[in-house]
Amino acid sequence: MANIKKNDTVVVLTGKDRGKTGKVLLVFPKEEKIIVEGINFAKKHMRKRREDEQGGIIHKEAAIHFSNLAIFCKGCNRPTKIGFNALKDGTKTRYCKRCKEAF
Ligand SMILES: [Zn+2]
């Protein structure tokens, strides 16, 4: 879960959007779910609350469980696994396990 962060590019592994890539917009660590730009659009019925409001159906990205996503490495041009390097000050950096490119 900690592998994926906001603004990462991820690829969808399962479901109707399988193979698509998108940018991470939001991460919900507790639910282990992620919202990806342009992925997993869900129809939502909106009730009109005021006369000047638009009711009807809107399309919005729905959250996806993180296990259905993988980090997309631009260097390898494919989904990849992330490794961690621990620095002396305790911070961690991420890198692609395939091409060793840092994220
Ligand atoms: Zn790579």
mmCIF file of N, CA and C and ligand atoms in Angstrom:
data_model
loop_
_atom_site.group_PDB
_atom_site.id
_atom_site.type_symbol
_atom_site.label_atom_id
_atom_site.label_comp_id
_atom_site.label_asym_id
_atom_site.label_seq_id
_atom_site.Cartn_x
_atom_site.Cartn_y
_atom_site.Cartn_z
ATOM 1 N N MET A 1 0.833 -1.214 0.000
ATOM 2 C CA MET A 1 0.000 0.000 0.000
ATOM 3 C C MET A 1 0.853 1.244 0.000
ATOM 4 N N ALA A 2 1.886 1.265 0.833
ATOM 5 C CA ALA A 2 2.761 2.439 0.923
ATOM 6 C C ALA A 2 3.523 2.665 -0.375
ATOM 7 N N ASN A 3 3.498 1.655 -1.231
ATOM 8 C CA ASN A 3 4.202 1.789 -2.505
ATOM 9 C C ASN A 3 3.622 2.873 -3.393
ATOM 10 N N ILE A 4 2.315 3.042 -3.311
ATOM 11 C CA ILE A 4 1.642 3.932 -4.251
ATOM 12 C C ILE A 4 1.326 5.263 -3.581
ATOM 13 N N LYS A 5 1.714 6.322 -4.255
ATOM 14 C CA LYS A 5 1.508 7.661 -3.719
ATOM 15 C C LYS A 5 0.787 8.531 -4.731
ATOM 16 N N LYS A 6 0.261 9.637 -4.209
ATOM 17 C CA LYS A 6 -0.388 10.618 -5.068
ATOM 18 C C LYS A 6 0.555 11.042 -6.196
ATOM 19 N N ASN A 7 -0.025 11.209 -7.396
ATOM 20 C CA ASN A 7 0.698 11.628 -8.609
ATOM 21 C C ASN A 7 1.545 10.530 -9.247
ATOM 22 N N ASP A 8 1.555 9.337 -8.655
ATOM 23 C CA ASP A 8 2.199 8.214 -9.326
ATOM 24 C C ASP A 8 1.396 7.837 -10.569
ATOM 25 N N THR A 9 2.065 7.254 -11.536
ATOM 26 C CA THR A 9 1.363 6.654 -12.665
ATOM 27 C C THR A 9 1.197 5.171 -12.370
ATOM 28 N N VAL A 10 -0.048 4.712 -12.441
ATOM 29 C CA VAL A 10 -0.325 3.307 -12.134
ATOM 30 C C VAL A 10 -1.031 2.660 -13.314
ATOM 31 N N VAL A 11 -0.970 1.352 -13.357
ATOM 32 C CA VAL A 11 -1.671 0.596 -14.383
ATOM 33 C C VAL A 11 -2.674 -0.331 -13.706
ATOM 34 N N VAL A 12 -3.838 -0.468 -14.331
ATOM 35 C CA VAL A 12 -4.901 -1.298 -13.777
ATOM 36 C C VAL A 12 -4.664 -2.744 -14.201
ATOM 37 N N LEU A 13 -4.743 -3.657 -13.223
ATOM 38 C CA LEU A 13 -4.422 -5.062 -13.490
ATOM 39 C C LEU A 13 -5.658 -5.905 -13.777
ATOM 40 N N THR A 14 -6.801 -5.494 -13.251
ATOM 41 C CA THR A 14 -8.015 -6.296 -13.425
ATOM 42 C C THR A 14 -9.202 -5.408 -13.757
ATOM 43 N N GLY A 15 -10.280 -6.042 -14.181
ATOM 44 C CA GLY A 15 -11.530 -5.334 -14.397
ATOM 45 C C GLY A 15 -11.638 -4.714 -15.779
ATOM 46 N N LYS A 16 -12.663 -3.878 -15.957
ATOM 47 C CA LYS A 16 -12.966 -3.350 -17.282
ATOM 48 C C LYS A 16 -11.919 -2.371 -17.780
ATOM 49 N N ASP A 17 -11.152 -1.797 -16.868
ATOM 50 C CA ASP A 17 -10.109 -0.844 -17.264
ATOM 51 C C ASP A 17 -8.722 -1.475 -17.284
ATOM 52 N N ARG A 18 -8.678 -2.791 -17.317
ATOM 53 C CA ARG A 18 -7.422 -3.514 -17.313
ATOM 54 C C ARG A 18 -6.468 -3.010 -18.413
ATOM 55 N N GLY A 19 -5.225 -2.761 -18.026
ATOM 56 C CA GLY A 19 -4.222 -2.332 -18.990
ATOM 57 C C GLY A 19 -4.120 -0.833 -19.152
ATOM 58 N N LYS A 20 -5.110 -0.104 -18.641
ATOM 59 C CA LYS A 20 -5.076 1.360 -18.741
ATOM 60 C C LYS A 20 -4.157 1.950 -17.678
ATOM 61 N N THR A 21 -3.579 3.080 -18.011
ATOM 62 C CA THR A 21 -2.751 3.773 -17.026
ATOM 63 C C THR A 21 -3.384 5.115 -16.682
ATOM 64 N N GLY A 22 -3.060 5.597 -15.498
ATOM 65 C CA GLY A 22 -3.580 6.892 -15.070
ATOM 66 C C GLY A 22 -2.788 7.411 -13.893
ATOM 67 N N LYS A 23 -3.053 8.671 -13.569
ATOM 68 C CA LYS A 23 -2.355 9.321 -12.466
ATOM 69 C C LYS A 23 -3.154 9.167 -11.175
ATOM 70 N N VAL A 24 -2.475 8.876 -10.091
ATOM 71 C CA VAL A 24 -3.146 8.731 -8.801
ATOM 72 C C VAL A 24 -3.597 10.106 -8.306
ATOM 73 N N LEU A 25 -4.896 10.235 -8.051
ATOM 74 C CA LEU A 25 -5.449 11.503 -7.573
ATOM 75 C C LEU A 25 -5.580 11.521 -6.058
ATOM 76 N N LEU A 26 -5.990 10.388 -5.504
ATOM 77 C CA LEU A 26 -6.270 10.318 -4.062
ATOM 78 C C LEU A 26 -5.952 8.926 -3.551
ATOM 79 N N VAL A 27 -5.422 8.872 -2.330
ATOM 80 C CA VAL A 27 -5.144 7.581 -1.691
ATOM 81 C C VAL A 27 -5.905 7.539 -0.369
ATOM 82 N N PHE A 28 -6.606 6.436 -0.141
ATOM 83 C CA PHE A 28 -7.300 6.228 1.133
ATOM 84 C C PHE A 28 -6.603 5.084 1.864
ATOM 85 N N PRO A 29 -5.624 5.394 2.707
ATOM 86 C CA PRO A 29 -4.820 4.326 3.338
ATOM 87 C C PRO A 29 -5.657 3.364 4.176
ATOM 88 N N LYS A 30 -6.657 3.864 4.869
ATOM 89 C CA LYS A 30 -7.451 3.007 5.754
ATOM 90 C C LYS A 30 -8.253 1.989 4.955
ATOM 91 N N GLU A 31 -8.856 2.453 3.885
ATOM 92 C CA GLU A 31 -9.659 1.563 3.034
ATOM 93 C C GLU A 31 -8.778 0.792 2.046
ATOM 94 N N GLU A 32 -7.504 1.194 1.958
ATOM 95 C CA GLU A 32 -6.575 0.609 0.986
ATOM 96 C C GLU A 32 -7.095 0.791 -0.422
ATOM 97 N N LYS A 33 -7.702 1.954 -0.673
ATOM 98 C CA LYS A 33 -8.259 2.232 -1.994
ATOM 99 C C LYS A 33 -7.661 3.499 -2.575
ATOM 100 N N ILE A 34 -7.710 3.559 -3.890
ATOM 101 C CA ILE A 34 -7.050 4.635 -4.616
ATOM 102 C C ILE A 34 -7.967 5.121 -5.730
ATOM 103 N N ILE A 35 -7.973 6.443 -5.919
ATOM 104 C CA ILE A 35 -8.701 6.999 -7.062
ATOM 105 C C ILE A 35 -7.689 7.378 -8.135
ATOM 106 N N VAL A 36 -7.905 6.869 -9.329
ATOM 107 C CA VAL A 36 -6.991 7.097 -10.448
ATOM 108 C C VAL A 36 -7.711 7.915 -11.512
ATOM 109 N N GLU A 37 -7.017 8.935 -12.002
ATOM 110 C CA GLU A 37 -7.596 9.830 -12.993
ATOM 111 C C GLU A 37 -8.032 9.070 -14.246
ATOM 112 N N GLY A 38 -9.299 9.216 -14.598
ATOM 113 C CA GLY A 38 -9.804 8.622 -15.834
ATOM 114 C C GLY A 38 -10.084 7.132 -15.781
ATOM 115 N N ILE A 39 -9.938 6.528 -14.595
ATOM 116 C CA ILE A 39 -10.095 5.077 -14.472
ATOM 117 C C ILE A 39 -11.285 4.748 -13.579
ATOM 118 N N ASN A 40 -11.989 3.686 -13.942
ATOM 119 C CA ASN A 40 -13.094 3.172 -13.130
ATOM 120 C C ASN A 40 -14.210 4.191 -12.943
ATOM 121 N N PHE A 41 -14.655 4.756 -14.045
ATOM 122 C CA PHE A 41 -15.760 5.699 -13.973
ATOM 123 C C PHE A 41 -17.023 4.999 -13.506
ATOM 124 N N ALA A 42 -17.702 5.631 -12.594
ATOM 125 C CA ALA A 42 -18.954 5.081 -12.095
ATOM 126 C C ALA A 42 -20.046 6.117 -12.290
ATOM 127 N N LYS A 43 -21.216 5.633 -12.631
ATOM 128 C CA LYS A 43 -22.358 6.536 -12.753
ATOM 129 C C LYS A 43 -22.875 6.844 -11.365
ATOM 130 N N LYS A 44 -23.201 8.083 -11.144
ATOM 131 C CA LYS A 44 -23.732 8.491 -9.859
ATOM 132 C C LYS A 44 -24.993 9.299 -10.120
ATOM 133 N N HIS A 45 -26.054 8.926 -9.439
ATOM 134 C CA HIS A 45 -27.301 9.662 -9.622
ATOM 135 C C HIS A 45 -27.346 10.828 -8.656
ATOM 136 N N MET A 46 -27.506 12.001 -9.217
ATOM 137 C CA MET A 46 -27.549 13.202 -8.385
ATOM 138 C C MET A 46 -28.983 13.706 -8.299
ATOM 139 N N ARG A 47 -29.378 13.966 -7.079
ATOM 140 C CA ARG A 47 -30.720 14.521 -6.899
ATOM 141 C C ARG A 47 -30.624 16.049 -6.987
ATOM 142 N N LYS A 48 -31.615 16.608 -7.618
ATOM 143 C CA LYS A 48 -31.680 18.061 -7.725
ATOM 144 C C LYS A 48 -32.094 18.635 -6.380
ATOM 145 N N ARG A 49 -31.233 19.450 -5.801
ATOM 146 C CA ARG A 49 -31.594 20.041 -4.516
ATOM 147 C C ARG A 49 -32.173 21.440 -4.681
ATOM 148 N N ARG A 50 -31.708 22.125 -5.697
ATOM 149 C CA ARG A 50 -32.234 23.458 -5.979
ATOM 150 C C ARG A 50 -32.613 23.526 -7.448
ATOM 151 N N GLU A 51 -33.437 24.487 -7.775
ATOM 152 C CA GLU A 51 -33.921 24.610 -9.148
ATOM 153 C C GLU A 51 -32.790 24.856 -10.146
ATOM 154 N N ASP A 52 -31.794 25.646 -9.715
ATOM 155 C CA ASP A 52 -30.721 26.002 -10.654
ATOM 156 C C ASP A 52 -29.620 24.945 -10.699
ATOM 157 N N GLU A 53 -29.778 23.882 -9.932
ATOM 158 C CA GLU A 53 -28.778 22.826 -9.939
ATOM 159 C C GLU A 53 -29.071 21.820 -11.034
ATOM 160 N N GLN A 54 -28.016 21.206 -11.516
ATOM 161 C CA GLN A 54 -28.214 20.176 -12.521
ATOM 162 C C GLN A 54 -28.372 18.817 -11.855
ATOM 163 N N GLY A 55 -29.477 18.177 -12.100
ATOM 164 C CA GLY A 55 -29.661 16.823 -11.590
ATOM 165 C C GLY A 55 -29.209 15.821 -12.621
ATOM 166 N N GLY A 56 -29.616 14.580 -12.432
ATOM 167 C CA GLY A 56 -29.315 13.565 -13.423
ATOM 168 C C GLY A 56 -28.113 12.731 -13.060
ATOM 169 N N ILE A 57 -27.464 12.224 -14.079
ATOM 170 C CA ILE A 57 -26.376 11.276 -13.857
ATOM 171 C C ILE A 57 -25.036 11.956 -14.121
ATOM 172 N N ILE A 58 -24.133 11.826 -13.184
ATOM 173 C CA ILE A 58 -22.780 12.316 -13.425
ATOM 174 C C ILE A 58 -21.823 11.131 -13.424
ATOM 175 N N HIS A 59 -20.713 11.305 -14.111
ATOM 176 C CA HIS A 59 -19.696 10.253 -14.157
ATOM 177 C C HIS A 59 -18.508 10.692 -13.323
ATOM 178 N N LYS A 60 -18.089 9.828 -12.443
ATOM 179 C CA LYS A 60 -16.985 10.177 -11.569
ATOM 180 C C LYS A 60 -16.112 8.948 -11.315
ATOM 181 N N GLU A 61 -14.827 9.191 -11.132
ATOM 182 C CA GLU A 61 -13.942 8.074 -10.836
ATOM 183 C C GLU A 61 -14.300 7.463 -9.480
ATOM 184 N N ALA A 62 -14.396 6.132 -9.448
ATOM 185 C CA ALA A 62 -14.606 5.423 -8.191
ATOM 186 C C ALA A 62 -13.276 4.838 -7.730
ATOM 187 N N ALA A 63 -13.144 4.690 -6.420
ATOM 188 C CA ALA A 63 -11.893 4.174 -5.858
ATOM 189 C C ALA A 63 -11.691 2.713 -6.232
ATOM 190 N N ILE A 64 -10.434 2.341 -6.421
ATOM 191 C CA ILE A 64 -10.054 0.968 -6.751
ATOM 192 C C ILE A 64 -9.187 0.433 -5.623
ATOM 193 N N HIS A 65 -9.358 -0.841 -5.289
ATOM 194 C CA HIS A 65 -8.492 -1.435 -4.277
ATOM 195 C C HIS A 65 -7.064 -1.492 -4.792
ATOM 196 N N PHE A 66 -6.118 -1.179 -3.901
ATOM 197 C CA PHE A 66 -4.732 -1.032 -4.350
ATOM 198 C C PHE A 66 -4.170 -2.312 -4.961
ATOM 199 N N SER A 67 -4.714 -3.473 -4.561
ATOM 200 C CA SER A 67 -4.192 -4.739 -5.087
ATOM 201 C C SER A 67 -4.511 -4.910 -6.573
ATOM 202 N N ASN A 68 -5.429 -4.095 -7.090
ATOM 203 C CA ASN A 68 -5.760 -4.162 -8.515
ATOM 204 C C ASN A 68 -4.896 -3.224 -9.345
ATOM 205 N N LEU A 69 -3.932 -2.571 -8.705
ATOM 206 C CA LEU A 69 -3.091 -1.589 -9.391
ATOM 207 C C LEU A 69 -1.625 -1.942 -9.237
ATOM 208 N N ALA A 70 -0.833 -1.505 -10.198
ATOM 209 C CA ALA A 70 0.615 -1.642 -10.085
ATOM 210 C C ALA A 70 1.246 -0.335 -10.538
ATOM 211 N N ILE A 71 2.401 -0.017 -9.969
ATOM 212 C CA ILE A 71 3.136 1.159 -10.410
ATOM 213 C C ILE A 71 3.600 0.947 -11.849
ATOM 214 N N PHE A 72 3.436 1.986 -12.646
ATOM 215 C CA PHE A 72 3.883 1.917 -14.027
ATOM 216 C C PHE A 72 5.221 2.628 -14.138
ATOM 217 N N CYS A 73 6.237 1.911 -14.616
ATOM 218 C CA CYS A 73 7.562 2.508 -14.757
ATOM 219 C C CYS A 73 7.736 3.018 -16.181
ATOM 220 N N LYS A 74 8.015 4.329 -16.280
ATOM 221 C CA LYS A 74 8.180 4.927 -17.609
ATOM 222 C C LYS A 74 9.486 4.461 -18.247
ATOM 223 N N GLY A 75 10.458 4.114 -17.412
ATOM 224 C CA GLY A 75 11.732 3.636 -17.932
ATOM 225 C C GLY A 75 11.584 2.275 -18.608
ATOM 226 N N CYS A 76 10.824 1.378 -17.955
ATOM 227 C CA CYS A 76 10.610 0.034 -18.510
ATOM 228 C C CYS A 76 9.433 0.013 -19.463
ATOM 229 N N ASN A 77 8.583 1.015 -19.386
ATOM 230 C CA ASN A 77 7.347 1.086 -20.168
ATOM 231 C C ASN A 77 6.413 -0.090 -19.861
ATOM 232 N N ARG A 78 6.358 -0.468 -18.597
ATOM 233 C CA ARG A 78 5.488 -1.566 -18.167
ATOM 234 C C ARG A 78 5.291 -1.502 -16.658
ATOM 235 N N PRO A 79 4.304 -2.265 -16.150
ATOM 236 C CA PRO A 79 4.113 -2.285 -14.689
ATOM 237 C C PRO A 79 5.336 -2.887 -14.017
ATOM 238 N N THR A 80 5.608 -2.450 -12.810
ATOM 239 C CA THR A 80 6.798 -2.966 -12.150
ATOM 240 C C THR A 80 6.590 -3.067 -10.653
ATOM 241 N N LYS A 81 7.541 -3.684 -9.992
ATOM 242 C CA LYS A 81 7.554 -3.745 -8.531
ATOM 243 C C LYS A 81 8.512 -2.678 -8.030
ATOM 244 N N ILE A 82 8.175 -2.188 -6.847
ATOM 245 C CA ILE A 82 8.953 -1.097 -6.264
ATOM 246 C C ILE A 82 9.831 -1.642 -5.144
ATOM 247 N N GLY A 83 11.070 -1.204 -5.121
ATOM 248 C CA GLY A 83 11.954 -1.520 -4.006
ATOM 249 C C GLY A 83 12.187 -0.270 -3.175
ATOM 250 N N PHE A 84 12.695 -0.465 -1.979
ATOM 251 C CA PHE A 84 12.954 0.667 -1.092
ATOM 252 C C PHE A 84 14.426 0.722 -0.717
ATOM 253 N N ASN A 85 14.941 1.940 -0.688
ATOM 254 C CA ASN A 85 16.266 2.187 -0.141
ATOM 255 C C ASN A 85 16.100 3.013 1.122
ATOM 256 N N ALA A 86 16.616 2.537 2.223
ATOM 257 C CA ALA A 86 16.553 3.325 3.452
ATOM 258 C C ALA A 86 17.793 4.207 3.541
ATOM 259 N N LEU A 87 17.569 5.496 3.723
ATOM 260 C CA LEU A 87 18.688 6.422 3.862
ATOM 261 C C LEU A 87 19.087 6.516 5.333
ATOM 262 N N LYS A 88 20.270 7.110 5.568
ATOM 263 C CA LYS A 88 20.777 7.196 6.929
ATOM 264 C C LYS A 88 19.869 7.991 7.860
ATOM 265 N N ASP A 89 19.180 8.989 7.304
ATOM 266 C CA ASP A 89 18.301 9.808 8.149
ATOM 267 C C ASP A 89 16.929 9.166 8.344
ATOM 268 N N GLY A 90 16.758 7.952 7.882
ATOM 269 C CA GLY A 90 15.501 7.250 8.143
ATOM 270 C C GLY A 90 14.485 7.347 7.023
ATOM 271 N N THR A 91 14.702 8.264 6.085
ATOM 272 C CA THR A 91 13.753 8.365 4.981
ATOM 273 C C THR A 91 14.003 7.236 3.982
ATOM 274 N N LYS A 92 12.959 6.938 3.247
ATOM 275 C CA LYS A 92 13.067 5.868 2.259
ATOM 276 C C LYS A 92 12.905 6.447 0.860
ATOM 277 N N THR A 93 13.653 5.934 -0.058
ATOM 278 C CA THR A 93 13.437 6.274 -1.459
ATOM 279 C C THR A 93 12.951 5.028 -2.176
ATOM 280 N N ARG A 94 12.197 5.243 -3.219
ATOM 281 C CA ARG A 94 11.634 4.120 -3.970
ATOM 282 C C ARG A 94 12.370 3.970 -5.300
ATOM 283 N N TYR A 95 12.492 2.765 -5.736
ATOM 284 C CA TYR A 95 13.100 2.548 -7.044
ATOM 285 C C TYR A 95 12.424 1.373 -7.750
ATOM 286 N N CYS A 96 12.551 1.369 -9.053
ATOM 287 C CA CYS A 96 12.019 0.279 -9.866
ATOM 288 C C CYS A 96 12.933 -0.925 -9.729
ATOM 289 N N LYS A 97 12.342 -2.069 -9.382
ATOM 290 C CA LYS A 97 13.166 -3.270 -9.185
ATOM 291 C C LYS A 97 13.728 -3.791 -10.503
ATOM 292 N N ARG A 98 13.126 -3.373 -11.603
ATOM 293 C CA ARG A 98 13.550 -3.884 -12.894
ATOM 294 C C ARG A 98 14.730 -3.073 -13.461
ATOM 295 N N CYS A 99 14.540 -1.727 -13.551
ATOM 296 C CA CYS A 99 15.576 -0.913 -14.186
ATOM 297 C C CYS A 99 16.347 -0.076 -13.176
ATOM 298 N N LYS A 100 15.995 -0.181 -11.893
ATOM 299 C CA LYS A 100 16.674 0.525 -10.786
ATOM 300 C C LYS A 100 16.481 2.041 -10.827
ATOM 301 N N GLU A 101 15.589 2.476 -11.677
ATOM 302 C CA GLU A 101 15.281 3.904 -11.766
ATOM 303 C C GLU A 101 14.587 4.352 -10.480
ATOM 304 N N ALA A 102 14.979 5.521 -9.958
ATOM 305 C CA ALA A 102 14.346 6.045 -8.750
ATOM 306 C C ALA A 102 13.015 6.693 -9.085
ATOM 307 N N PHE A 103 12.085 6.631 -8.133
ATOM 308 C CA PHE A 103 10.791 7.283 -8.309
ATOM 309 C C PHE A 103 10.709 8.548 -7.482
HETATM 310 ZN ZN ZN B 1 11.741 0.460 -14.525
#
